Coordinates of C-alpha atoms in Angstrom, one line a residue:
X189 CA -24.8 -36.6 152.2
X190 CA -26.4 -33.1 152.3
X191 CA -23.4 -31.4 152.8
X192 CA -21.5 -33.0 149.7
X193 CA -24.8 -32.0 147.9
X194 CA -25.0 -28.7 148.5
X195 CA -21.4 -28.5 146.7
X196 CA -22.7 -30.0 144.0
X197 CA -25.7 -27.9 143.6
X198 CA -23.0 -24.8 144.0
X199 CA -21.2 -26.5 141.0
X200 CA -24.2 -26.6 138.4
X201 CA -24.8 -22.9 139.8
X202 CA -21.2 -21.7 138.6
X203 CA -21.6 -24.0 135.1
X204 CA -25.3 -22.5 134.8
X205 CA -23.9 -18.8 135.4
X206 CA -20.6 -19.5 133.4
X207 CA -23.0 -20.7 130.2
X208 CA -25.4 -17.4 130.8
X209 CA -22.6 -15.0 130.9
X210 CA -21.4 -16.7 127.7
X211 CA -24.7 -16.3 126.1
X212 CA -24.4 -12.1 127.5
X213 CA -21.5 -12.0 125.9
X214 CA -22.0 -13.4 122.3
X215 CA -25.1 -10.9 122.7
X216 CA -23.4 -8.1 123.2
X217 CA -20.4 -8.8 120.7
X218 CA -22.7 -8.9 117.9
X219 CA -25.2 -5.6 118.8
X220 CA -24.1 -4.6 115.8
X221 CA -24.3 -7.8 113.6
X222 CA -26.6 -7.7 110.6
X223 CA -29.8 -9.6 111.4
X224 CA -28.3 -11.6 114.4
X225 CA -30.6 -13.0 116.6
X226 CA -29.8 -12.8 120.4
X227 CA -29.4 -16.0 122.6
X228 CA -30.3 -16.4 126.2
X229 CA -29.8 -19.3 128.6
X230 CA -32.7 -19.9 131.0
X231 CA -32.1 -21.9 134.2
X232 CA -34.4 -25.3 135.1
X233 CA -33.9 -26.9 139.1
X234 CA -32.6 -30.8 139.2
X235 CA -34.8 -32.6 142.0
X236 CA -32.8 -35.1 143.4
X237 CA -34.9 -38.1 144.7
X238 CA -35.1 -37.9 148.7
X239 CA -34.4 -41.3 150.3
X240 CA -35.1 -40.5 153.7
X241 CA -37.4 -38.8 155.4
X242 CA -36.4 -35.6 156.8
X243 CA -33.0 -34.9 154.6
X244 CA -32.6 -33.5 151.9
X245 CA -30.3 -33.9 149.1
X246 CA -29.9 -30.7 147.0
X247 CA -30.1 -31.5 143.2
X248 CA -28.9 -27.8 141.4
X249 CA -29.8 -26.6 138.7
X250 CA -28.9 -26.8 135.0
X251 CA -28.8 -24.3 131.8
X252 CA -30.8 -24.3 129.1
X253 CA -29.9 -22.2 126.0
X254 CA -32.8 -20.6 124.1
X255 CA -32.5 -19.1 120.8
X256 CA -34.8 -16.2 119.4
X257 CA -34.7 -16.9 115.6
X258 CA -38.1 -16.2 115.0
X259 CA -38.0 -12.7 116.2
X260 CA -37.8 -9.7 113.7
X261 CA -35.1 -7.5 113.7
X262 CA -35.5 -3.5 113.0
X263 CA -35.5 -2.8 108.8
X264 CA -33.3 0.0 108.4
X265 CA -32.4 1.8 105.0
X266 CA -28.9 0.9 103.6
X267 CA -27.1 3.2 100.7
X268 CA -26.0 -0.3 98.7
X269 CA -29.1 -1.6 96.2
X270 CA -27.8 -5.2 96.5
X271 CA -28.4 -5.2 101.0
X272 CA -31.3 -7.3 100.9
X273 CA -33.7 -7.6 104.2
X274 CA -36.2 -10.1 104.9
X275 CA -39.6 -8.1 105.9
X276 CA -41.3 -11.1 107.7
X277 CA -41.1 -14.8 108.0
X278 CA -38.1 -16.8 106.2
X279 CA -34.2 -16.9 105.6
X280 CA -32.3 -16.7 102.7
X281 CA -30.7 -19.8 101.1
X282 CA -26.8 -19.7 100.7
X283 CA -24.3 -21.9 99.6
X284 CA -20.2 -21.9 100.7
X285 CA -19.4 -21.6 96.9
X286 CA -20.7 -19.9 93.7
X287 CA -19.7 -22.3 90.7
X288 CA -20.0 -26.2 90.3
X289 CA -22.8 -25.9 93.6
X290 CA -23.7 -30.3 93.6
X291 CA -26.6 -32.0 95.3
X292 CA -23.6 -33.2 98.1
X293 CA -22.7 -29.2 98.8
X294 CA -24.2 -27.7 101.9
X295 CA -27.0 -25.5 102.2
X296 CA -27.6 -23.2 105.0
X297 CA -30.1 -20.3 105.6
X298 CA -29.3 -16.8 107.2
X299 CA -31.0 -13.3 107.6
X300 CA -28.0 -11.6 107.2
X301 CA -28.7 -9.9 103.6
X302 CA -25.2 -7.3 103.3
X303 CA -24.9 -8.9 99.6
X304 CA -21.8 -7.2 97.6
X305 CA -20.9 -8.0 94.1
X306 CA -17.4 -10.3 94.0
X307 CA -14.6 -10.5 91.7
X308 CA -16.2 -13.3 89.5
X309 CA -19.8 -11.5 89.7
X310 CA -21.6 -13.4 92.5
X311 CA -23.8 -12.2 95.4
X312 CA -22.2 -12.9 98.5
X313 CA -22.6 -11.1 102.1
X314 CA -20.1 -10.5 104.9
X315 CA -19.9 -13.9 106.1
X316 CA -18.7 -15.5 102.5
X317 CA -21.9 -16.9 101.8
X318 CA -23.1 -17.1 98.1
X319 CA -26.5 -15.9 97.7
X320 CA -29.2 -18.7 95.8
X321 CA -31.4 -18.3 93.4
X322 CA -34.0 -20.1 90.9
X323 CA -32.4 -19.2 87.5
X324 CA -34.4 -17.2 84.9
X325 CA -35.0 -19.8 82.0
X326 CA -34.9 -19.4 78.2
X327 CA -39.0 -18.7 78.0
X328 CA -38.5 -15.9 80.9
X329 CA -39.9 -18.3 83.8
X330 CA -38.5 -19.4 87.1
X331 CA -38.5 -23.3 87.8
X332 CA -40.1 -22.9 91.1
X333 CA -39.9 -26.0 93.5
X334 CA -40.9 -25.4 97.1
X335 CA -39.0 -29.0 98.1
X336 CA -35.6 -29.0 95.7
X337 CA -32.8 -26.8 97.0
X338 CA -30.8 -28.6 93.9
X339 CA -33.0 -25.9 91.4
X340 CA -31.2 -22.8 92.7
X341 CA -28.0 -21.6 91.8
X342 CA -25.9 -19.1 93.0
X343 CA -26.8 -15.6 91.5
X344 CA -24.2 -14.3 88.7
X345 CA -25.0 -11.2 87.8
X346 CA -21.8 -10.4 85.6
X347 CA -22.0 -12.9 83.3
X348 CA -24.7 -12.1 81.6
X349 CA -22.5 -10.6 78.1
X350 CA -23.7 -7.4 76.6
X351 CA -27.6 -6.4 76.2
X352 CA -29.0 -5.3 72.5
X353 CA -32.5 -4.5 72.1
X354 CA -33.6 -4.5 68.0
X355 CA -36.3 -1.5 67.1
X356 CA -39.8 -3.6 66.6
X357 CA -42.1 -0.4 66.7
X358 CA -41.6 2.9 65.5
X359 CA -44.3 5.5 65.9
X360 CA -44.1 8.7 63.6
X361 CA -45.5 12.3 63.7
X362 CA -45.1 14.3 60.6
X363 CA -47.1 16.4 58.3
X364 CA -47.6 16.6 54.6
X365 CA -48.0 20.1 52.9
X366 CA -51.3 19.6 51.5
X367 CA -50.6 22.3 49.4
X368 CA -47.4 21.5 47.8
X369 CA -46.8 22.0 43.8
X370 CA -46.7 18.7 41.9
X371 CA -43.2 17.7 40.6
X372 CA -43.1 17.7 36.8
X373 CA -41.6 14.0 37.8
X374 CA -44.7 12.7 39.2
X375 CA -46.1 12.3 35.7
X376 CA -43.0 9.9 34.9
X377 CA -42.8 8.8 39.0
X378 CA -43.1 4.3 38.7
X379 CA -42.1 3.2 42.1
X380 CA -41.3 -0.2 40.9
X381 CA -38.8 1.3 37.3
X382 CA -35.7 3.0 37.6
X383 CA -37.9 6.3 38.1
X384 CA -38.2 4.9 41.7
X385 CA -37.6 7.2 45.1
X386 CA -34.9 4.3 46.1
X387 CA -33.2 4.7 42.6
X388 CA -32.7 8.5 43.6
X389 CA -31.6 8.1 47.2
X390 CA -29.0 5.3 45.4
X391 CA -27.8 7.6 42.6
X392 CA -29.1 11.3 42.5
X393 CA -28.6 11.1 38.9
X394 CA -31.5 9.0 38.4
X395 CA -34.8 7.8 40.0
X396 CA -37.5 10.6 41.0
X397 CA -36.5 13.0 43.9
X398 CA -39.3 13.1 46.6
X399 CA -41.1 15.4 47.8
X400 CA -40.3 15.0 51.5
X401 CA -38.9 12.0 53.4
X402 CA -38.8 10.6 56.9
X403 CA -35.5 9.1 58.4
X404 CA -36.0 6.0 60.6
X405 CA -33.2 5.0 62.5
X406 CA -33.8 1.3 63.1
X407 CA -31.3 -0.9 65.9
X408 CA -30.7 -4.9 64.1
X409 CA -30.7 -8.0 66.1
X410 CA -26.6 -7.6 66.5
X411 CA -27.2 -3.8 68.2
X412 CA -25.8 -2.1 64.7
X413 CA -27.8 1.6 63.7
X414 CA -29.9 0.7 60.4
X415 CA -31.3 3.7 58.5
X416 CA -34.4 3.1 56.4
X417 CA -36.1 6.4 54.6
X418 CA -39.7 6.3 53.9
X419 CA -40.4 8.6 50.8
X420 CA -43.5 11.0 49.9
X421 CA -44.4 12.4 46.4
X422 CA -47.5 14.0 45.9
X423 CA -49.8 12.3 43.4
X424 CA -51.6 14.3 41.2
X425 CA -55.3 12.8 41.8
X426 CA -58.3 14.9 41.7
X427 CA -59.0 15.3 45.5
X428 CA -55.5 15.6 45.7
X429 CA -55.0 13.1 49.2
X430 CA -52.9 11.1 47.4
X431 CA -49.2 10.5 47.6
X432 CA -46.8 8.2 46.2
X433 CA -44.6 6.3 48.8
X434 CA -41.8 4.1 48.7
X435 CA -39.9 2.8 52.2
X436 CA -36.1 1.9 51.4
X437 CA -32.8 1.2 53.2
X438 CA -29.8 3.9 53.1
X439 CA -27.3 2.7 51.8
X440 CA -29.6 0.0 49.4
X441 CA -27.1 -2.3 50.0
X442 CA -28.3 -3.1 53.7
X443 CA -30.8 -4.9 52.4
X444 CA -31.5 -7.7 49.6
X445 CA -34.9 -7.6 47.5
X446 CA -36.2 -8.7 44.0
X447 CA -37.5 -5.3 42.8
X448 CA -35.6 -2.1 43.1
X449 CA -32.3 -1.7 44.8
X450 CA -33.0 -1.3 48.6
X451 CA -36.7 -1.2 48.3
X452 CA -39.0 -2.5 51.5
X453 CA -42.3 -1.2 49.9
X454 CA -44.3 0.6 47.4
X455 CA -47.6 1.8 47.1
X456 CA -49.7 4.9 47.5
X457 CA -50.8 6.6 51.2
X458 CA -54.6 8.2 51.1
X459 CA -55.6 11.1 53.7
X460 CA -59.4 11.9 54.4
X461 CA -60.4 15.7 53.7
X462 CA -60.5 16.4 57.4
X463 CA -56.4 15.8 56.8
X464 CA -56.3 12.3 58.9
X465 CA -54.3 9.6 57.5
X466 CA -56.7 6.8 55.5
X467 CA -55.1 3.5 56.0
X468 CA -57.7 1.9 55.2
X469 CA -57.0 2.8 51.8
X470 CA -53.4 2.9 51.9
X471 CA -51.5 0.5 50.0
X472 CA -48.0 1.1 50.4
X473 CA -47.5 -2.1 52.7
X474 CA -48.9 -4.6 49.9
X475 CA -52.8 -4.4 49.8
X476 CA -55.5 -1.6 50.8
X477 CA -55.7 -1.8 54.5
X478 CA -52.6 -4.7 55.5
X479 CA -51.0 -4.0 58.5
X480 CA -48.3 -0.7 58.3
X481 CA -45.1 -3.3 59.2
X482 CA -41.6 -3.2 57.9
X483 CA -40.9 -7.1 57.5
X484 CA -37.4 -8.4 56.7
X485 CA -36.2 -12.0 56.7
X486 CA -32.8 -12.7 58.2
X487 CA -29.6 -13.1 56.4
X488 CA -29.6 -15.6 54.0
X489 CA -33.6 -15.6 54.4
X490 CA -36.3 -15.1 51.7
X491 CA -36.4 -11.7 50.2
X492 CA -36.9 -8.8 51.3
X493 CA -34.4 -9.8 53.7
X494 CA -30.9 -8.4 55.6
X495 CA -28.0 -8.5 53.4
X496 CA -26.4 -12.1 53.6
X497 CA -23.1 -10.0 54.6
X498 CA -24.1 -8.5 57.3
X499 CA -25.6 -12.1 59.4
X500 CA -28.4 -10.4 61.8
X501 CA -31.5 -12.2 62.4
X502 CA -35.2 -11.3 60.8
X503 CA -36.7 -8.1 62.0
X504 CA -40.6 -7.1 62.0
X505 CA -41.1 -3.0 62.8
X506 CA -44.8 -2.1 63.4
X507 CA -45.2 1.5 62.1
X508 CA -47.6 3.9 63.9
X509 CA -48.6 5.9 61.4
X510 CA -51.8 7.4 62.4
X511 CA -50.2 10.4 63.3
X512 CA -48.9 11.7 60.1
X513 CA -51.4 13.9 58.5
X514 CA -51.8 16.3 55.3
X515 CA -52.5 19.4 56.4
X516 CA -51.7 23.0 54.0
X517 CA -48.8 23.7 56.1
X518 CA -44.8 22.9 55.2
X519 CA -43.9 19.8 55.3
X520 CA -42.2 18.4 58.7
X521 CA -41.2 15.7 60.9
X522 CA -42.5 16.4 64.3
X523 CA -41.5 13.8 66.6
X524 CA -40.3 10.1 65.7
X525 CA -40.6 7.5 68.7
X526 CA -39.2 4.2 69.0
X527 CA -37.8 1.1 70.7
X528 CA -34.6 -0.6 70.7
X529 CA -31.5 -0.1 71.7
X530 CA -27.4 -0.8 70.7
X531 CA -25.2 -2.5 72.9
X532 CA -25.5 -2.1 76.5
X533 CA -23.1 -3.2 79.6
X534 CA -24.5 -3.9 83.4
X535 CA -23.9 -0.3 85.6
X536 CA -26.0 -1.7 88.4
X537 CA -28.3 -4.6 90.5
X538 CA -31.5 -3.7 91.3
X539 CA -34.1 -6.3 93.4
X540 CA -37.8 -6.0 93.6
X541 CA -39.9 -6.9 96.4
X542 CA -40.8 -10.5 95.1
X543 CA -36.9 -11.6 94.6
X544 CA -36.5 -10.3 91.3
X545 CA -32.7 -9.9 90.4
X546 CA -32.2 -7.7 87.5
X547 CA -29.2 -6.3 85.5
X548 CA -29.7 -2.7 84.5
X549 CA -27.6 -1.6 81.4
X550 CA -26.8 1.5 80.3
X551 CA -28.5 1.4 77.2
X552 CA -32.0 1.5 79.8
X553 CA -32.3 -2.4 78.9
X554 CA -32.9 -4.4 82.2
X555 CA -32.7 -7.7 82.6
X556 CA -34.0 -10.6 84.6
X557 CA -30.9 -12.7 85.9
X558 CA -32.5 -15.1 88.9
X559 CA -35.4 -15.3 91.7
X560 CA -34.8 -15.3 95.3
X561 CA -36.6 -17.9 97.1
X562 CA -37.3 -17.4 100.8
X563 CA -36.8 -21.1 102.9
X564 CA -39.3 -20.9 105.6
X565 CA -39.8 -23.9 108.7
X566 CA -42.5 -24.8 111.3
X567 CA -40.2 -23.9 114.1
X568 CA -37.3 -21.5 113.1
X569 CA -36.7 -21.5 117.0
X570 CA -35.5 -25.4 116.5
X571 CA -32.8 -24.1 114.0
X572 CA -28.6 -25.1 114.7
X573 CA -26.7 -22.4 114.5
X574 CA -23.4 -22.3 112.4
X575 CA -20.3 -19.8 111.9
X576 CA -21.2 -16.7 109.8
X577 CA -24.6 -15.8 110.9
X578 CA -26.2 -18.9 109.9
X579 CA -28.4 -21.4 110.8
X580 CA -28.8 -25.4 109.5
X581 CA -32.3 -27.6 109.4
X582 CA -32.6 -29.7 112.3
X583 CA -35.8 -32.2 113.2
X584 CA -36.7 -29.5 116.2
X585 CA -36.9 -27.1 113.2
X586 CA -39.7 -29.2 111.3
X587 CA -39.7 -29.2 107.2
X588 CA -38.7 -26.6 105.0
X589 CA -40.2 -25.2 102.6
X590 CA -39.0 -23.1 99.8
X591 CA -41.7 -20.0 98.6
X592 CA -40.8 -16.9 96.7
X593 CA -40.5 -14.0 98.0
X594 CA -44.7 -13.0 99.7
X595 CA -46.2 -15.8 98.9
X596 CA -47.5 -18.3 101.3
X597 CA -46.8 -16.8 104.4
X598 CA -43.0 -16.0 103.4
X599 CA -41.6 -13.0 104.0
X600 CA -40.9 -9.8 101.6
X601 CA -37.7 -8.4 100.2
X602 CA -36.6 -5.2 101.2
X603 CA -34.2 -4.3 98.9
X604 CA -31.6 -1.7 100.0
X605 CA -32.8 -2.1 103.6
X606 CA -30.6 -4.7 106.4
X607 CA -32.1 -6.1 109.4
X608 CA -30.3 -4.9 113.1
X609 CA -29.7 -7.5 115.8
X610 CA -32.1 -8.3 118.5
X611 CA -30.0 -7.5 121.1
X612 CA -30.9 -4.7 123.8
X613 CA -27.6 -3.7 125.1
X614 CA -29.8 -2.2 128.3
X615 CA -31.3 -6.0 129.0
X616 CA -28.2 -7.3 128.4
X617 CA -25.9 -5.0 130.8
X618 CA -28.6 -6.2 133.5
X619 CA -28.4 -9.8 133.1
X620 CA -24.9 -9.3 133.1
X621 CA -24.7 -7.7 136.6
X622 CA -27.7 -10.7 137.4
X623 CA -25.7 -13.3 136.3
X624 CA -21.9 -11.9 137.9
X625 CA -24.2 -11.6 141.5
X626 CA -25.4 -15.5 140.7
X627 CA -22.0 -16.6 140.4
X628 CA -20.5 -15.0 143.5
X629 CA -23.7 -16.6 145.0
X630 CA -22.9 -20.0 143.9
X631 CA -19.5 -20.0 144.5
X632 CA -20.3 -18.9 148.3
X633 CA -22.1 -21.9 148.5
X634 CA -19.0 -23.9 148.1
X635 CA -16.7 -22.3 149.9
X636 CA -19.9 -22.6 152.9
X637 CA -20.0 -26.2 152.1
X638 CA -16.1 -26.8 152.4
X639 CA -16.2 -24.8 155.6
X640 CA -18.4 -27.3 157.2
X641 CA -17.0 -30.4 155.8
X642 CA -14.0 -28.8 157.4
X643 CA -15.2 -28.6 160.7
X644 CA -16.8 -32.3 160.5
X645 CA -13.6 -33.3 159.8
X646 CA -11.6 -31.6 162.9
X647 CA -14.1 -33.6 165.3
X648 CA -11.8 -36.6 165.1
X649 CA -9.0 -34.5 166.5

C-alpha cells in the first residue's frame, strides 16, 4: 500500500543520506592528503510501477557514488628533491614490495608522489608503496613497453656501488720562452737513449734535464691519481720553433713500454713564427700531423700499456694542445683542464621532468639509475579505489597504457613539487549541513508514515 511505501522511500532516504555523509566525511578527513581525489555520492529517484490508476506507490531513491579521479590537484613546491607530482594526465605505477617484484605481484597506480629514500635504498611514499621504474640498461637505454608492467622494477637508488670517472681529455694552456738559452745537453739530447727526458725524471743522475715540463694529473679506470709529465727542450734549429718532447709516467714504473723506462712518446713539437702551436708538423705522437692522444693498453695488454700490477683497464687521453704557444716570455703553465674523476659516493636524488632518476655523487659524477613511466587510461573516472591512496584497473577504466613521462598525452614530472587534494572544505561543510537537513527529512517521513499506520490500526478498536 501507499502508506507502507512511503516508509520505504523514507528508508532509501536515510541509506542515501547515511552513504553521502560518508562520502563528506572521507572528504574532509583527507583535505590534507597528498593528491587525494574527493568523492561525492549523487542521488537517482526509483519509479516504482503504478498498478492502479489513481495510487501511487512511492519508489525512493538510491545513492550513487562518483569519484573525481581525473581532476587535477594544486602543484605546490615541496623542500624534499625525491616529492614527485604529476603535472597532467597519468598515475604513477607502484608495487607493495621492492625486491623479487614477479609477473603474479600486484600493481596499482596512485598520484600520491611524497617518495622518501628507505633503509634498503628504494623509493617509496607515505602509503608503503614502492615506486616503478623501467631500468637503465648496460648501453644507457630504457626498455620502454607501453603494454608490460613486468619491464619495471622498483627504483634502487643505493645500490648503485661507488662512481669513478677515468680522465679521456685533457686540455692545456702553457707557454714556451721563445727566447730561452739552449742547454749544452741538447747537442747530446736522444729521446729514445739513455740521454732521454724520462731517464732524467727516473734518475737525475742521468738522462737530459728539460727545459720546462707540464704535470698531468690523469684519474685510471679504478678511480686511482696517475701523474704523467710531458717534457720540453728547446731544439737548436735555425728558426728556432723547434722543441724536443717526450710524454712519460712519474714514477716510470706506472707504466710498461719497449723503449725507455716510462716513456708514452717522443718526437719533436713545431710553432709557426706568429708563436701558434704547428701540429701539423708536430711529431711527438708518432707521425707529422697524428692525432695529439695519450693511448695505453690495459694491464696485461700490448705495450705501451698499464703496468700488469696495477690491473686497470686501457685508457685513451685526447690532448688539446692548441693552446700552448712559444712566445719570448718565461716559461709557464697557465691553466690545465680536464675530465675525470676518483671515487665518488651518492649525496642526493635528483628527477628531471621526463622521469629521469639520477644519482648525484660527490665527485660531480651523476648517474642514470631508472625511468619513470606514467600509466594513463581512457576513463580514470572508472578506476577502484584501494587503501593507501590508490587506485586498481577496472573494465569501466578502459586499457592502460604505459608512456614516459610527456609523451603521448601523459603527464609531466614535477620534481620537488606534491599535488593537494581536491577537496573544498567550504563545499564540503555545505553538503554536510544539506545532507544532516536530508536525513532529519527522511526520517520524518517515517515517523509520519508510522503515525498513520497507527491510526489505521486503532479503527478496529
Amino acid at each position: 500500500m501507499s502508506i507502507n511505501s512511503a516508509m520505504l522511500a523514507g528508508v532509501s532516504g536515510l541509506v542515501a543520506n547515511s552513504s553521502a555523509l560518508a562520502a563528506i566525511s572521507d572528504n574532509i578527513a583527507n583535505v590534507n592528503t597528498v593528491a587525494y581525489k574527493r568523492n561525492q555520492v549523487n542521488f537517482a529517484n526509483v519509479v516504482t510501477a503504478q498498478s492502479v490508476k489513481g495510487k501511487y506507490s512511492a519508489g525512493g531513491v538510491q545513492g550513487i557514488t562518483r569519484q573525481f579521479v581525473s581532476q587535477q590537484g594544486l602543484i605546490q613546491s615541496s623542500g624534499s628533491s625525491t616529492d614527485l607530482a604529476i603535472s597532467g594526465d597519468g598515475f604513477f605505477v607502484v608495487a607493495q614490495k621492492g625486491a623479487g617484484l614477479t609477473a603474479s605481484d600486484a600493481r596499482s597506480f596512485t598520484r600520491q608522489g611524497s617518495f622518501s629514500v628507505d633503509a634498503e635504498g628504494y623509493l617509496v611514499n607515505d602509503s608503503n608503496l614502492y615506486l616503478q621504474g623501467w631500468p637503465r640498461q648496460a648501453d644507457g637505454t630504457y626498455n620502454v613497453n607501453p603494454s608490460d608492467l613486468n619491464n619495471m622494477q622498483s627504483i634502487n637508488v643505493k645500490n648503485l656501488g661507488a662512481a669513478v670517472a677515468p680522465t679521456t681529455r685533457t686540455t692545456v694552456n702553457a707557454n714556451l720562452n721563445a727566447a730561452g738559452v739552449i742547454s749544452a745537453a741538447e747537442a747530446t739530447y736522444n729521446g729514445t737513449t739513455v740521454a732521454s727526458m724520462a731517464d732524467y725524471a727516473d734518475d737525475p743522475s742521468t738522462g737530459t734535464r728539460p727545459d720546462f715540463v707540464i704535470e698531468l694529473n690523469l684519474v685510471d679506470s679504478q678511480g686511482g691519481a696517475r701523474k704523467v709529465n710531458m717534457a720540453f727542450l728547446k731544439a737548436d734549429s735555425p728558426t728556432g720553433n723547434t722543441w724536443h718532447a717526450e710524454i712519460y709516467a712519474v714514477p716510470a714504473s706506472d707504466v710498461d713500454v719497449a723503449g725507455r723506462p716510462g716513456q708514452i712518446a717522443a718526437g719533436q713539437v713545431m710553432f709557426n713564427a706568429d708563436g701558434s702551436i704547428d701540429l701539423t708538423n708536430t711529431t711527438l705522437f708518432g707521425a707529422a700531423g697524428a692525432t695529439p692522444e695519450i693511448v695505453l693498453d690495459a694491464s696485461g695488454g700490448a705495450q705501451p700499456k698499464w703496468s700488469d700490477g696495477l690491473g686497470i683497464d686501457a685508457q685513451t687521453v685526447s690532448l688539446n694542445l692548441d693552446k700552448i704557444t712559444q712566445y719570448a716570455q718565461t716559461s709557464t703553465v697557465n691553466s690545465i683542464g680536464q675530465n675525470g674523476a676518483g671515487v665518488g659516493n651518492i649525496v642526493a636524488i635528483e628527477v628531471s621532468e621526463n622521469g629521469i632518476v639520477s644519482a648525484i655523487y660527490d665527485n660531480s659524477q651523476i648517474r642514470e639509475v631508472a625511468k619513470i613511466g606514467i600509466a594513463t587510461f581512457p576513463n580514470p573516472d572508472g578506476l577502484t579505489q584501494v587503501s593507501g591512496n590508490a587506485y586498481r584497473t577496472t573494465l569501466a577504466a578502459g586499457e592502460m597504457t604505459i608512456k614516459e613521462a610527456g609523451v603521448g598525452g601523459a603527464g609531466q614530472i614535477s620534481p620537488s613539487s606534491l599535488e593537494a587534494s581536491t577537496v573544498d572544505l567550504s563545499a564540503e561543510f555545505t553538503g554536510l549541513i544539506q545532507t544532516q537537513k536530508a536525513y532529519s527529512a527522511s526520517s520524518k517521513i517515517i515517523t509520519t508514515a508510522d503515525q498513520m499506520l497507527e491510526e489505521l490500526i486503532n479503527i478496529k478498536r
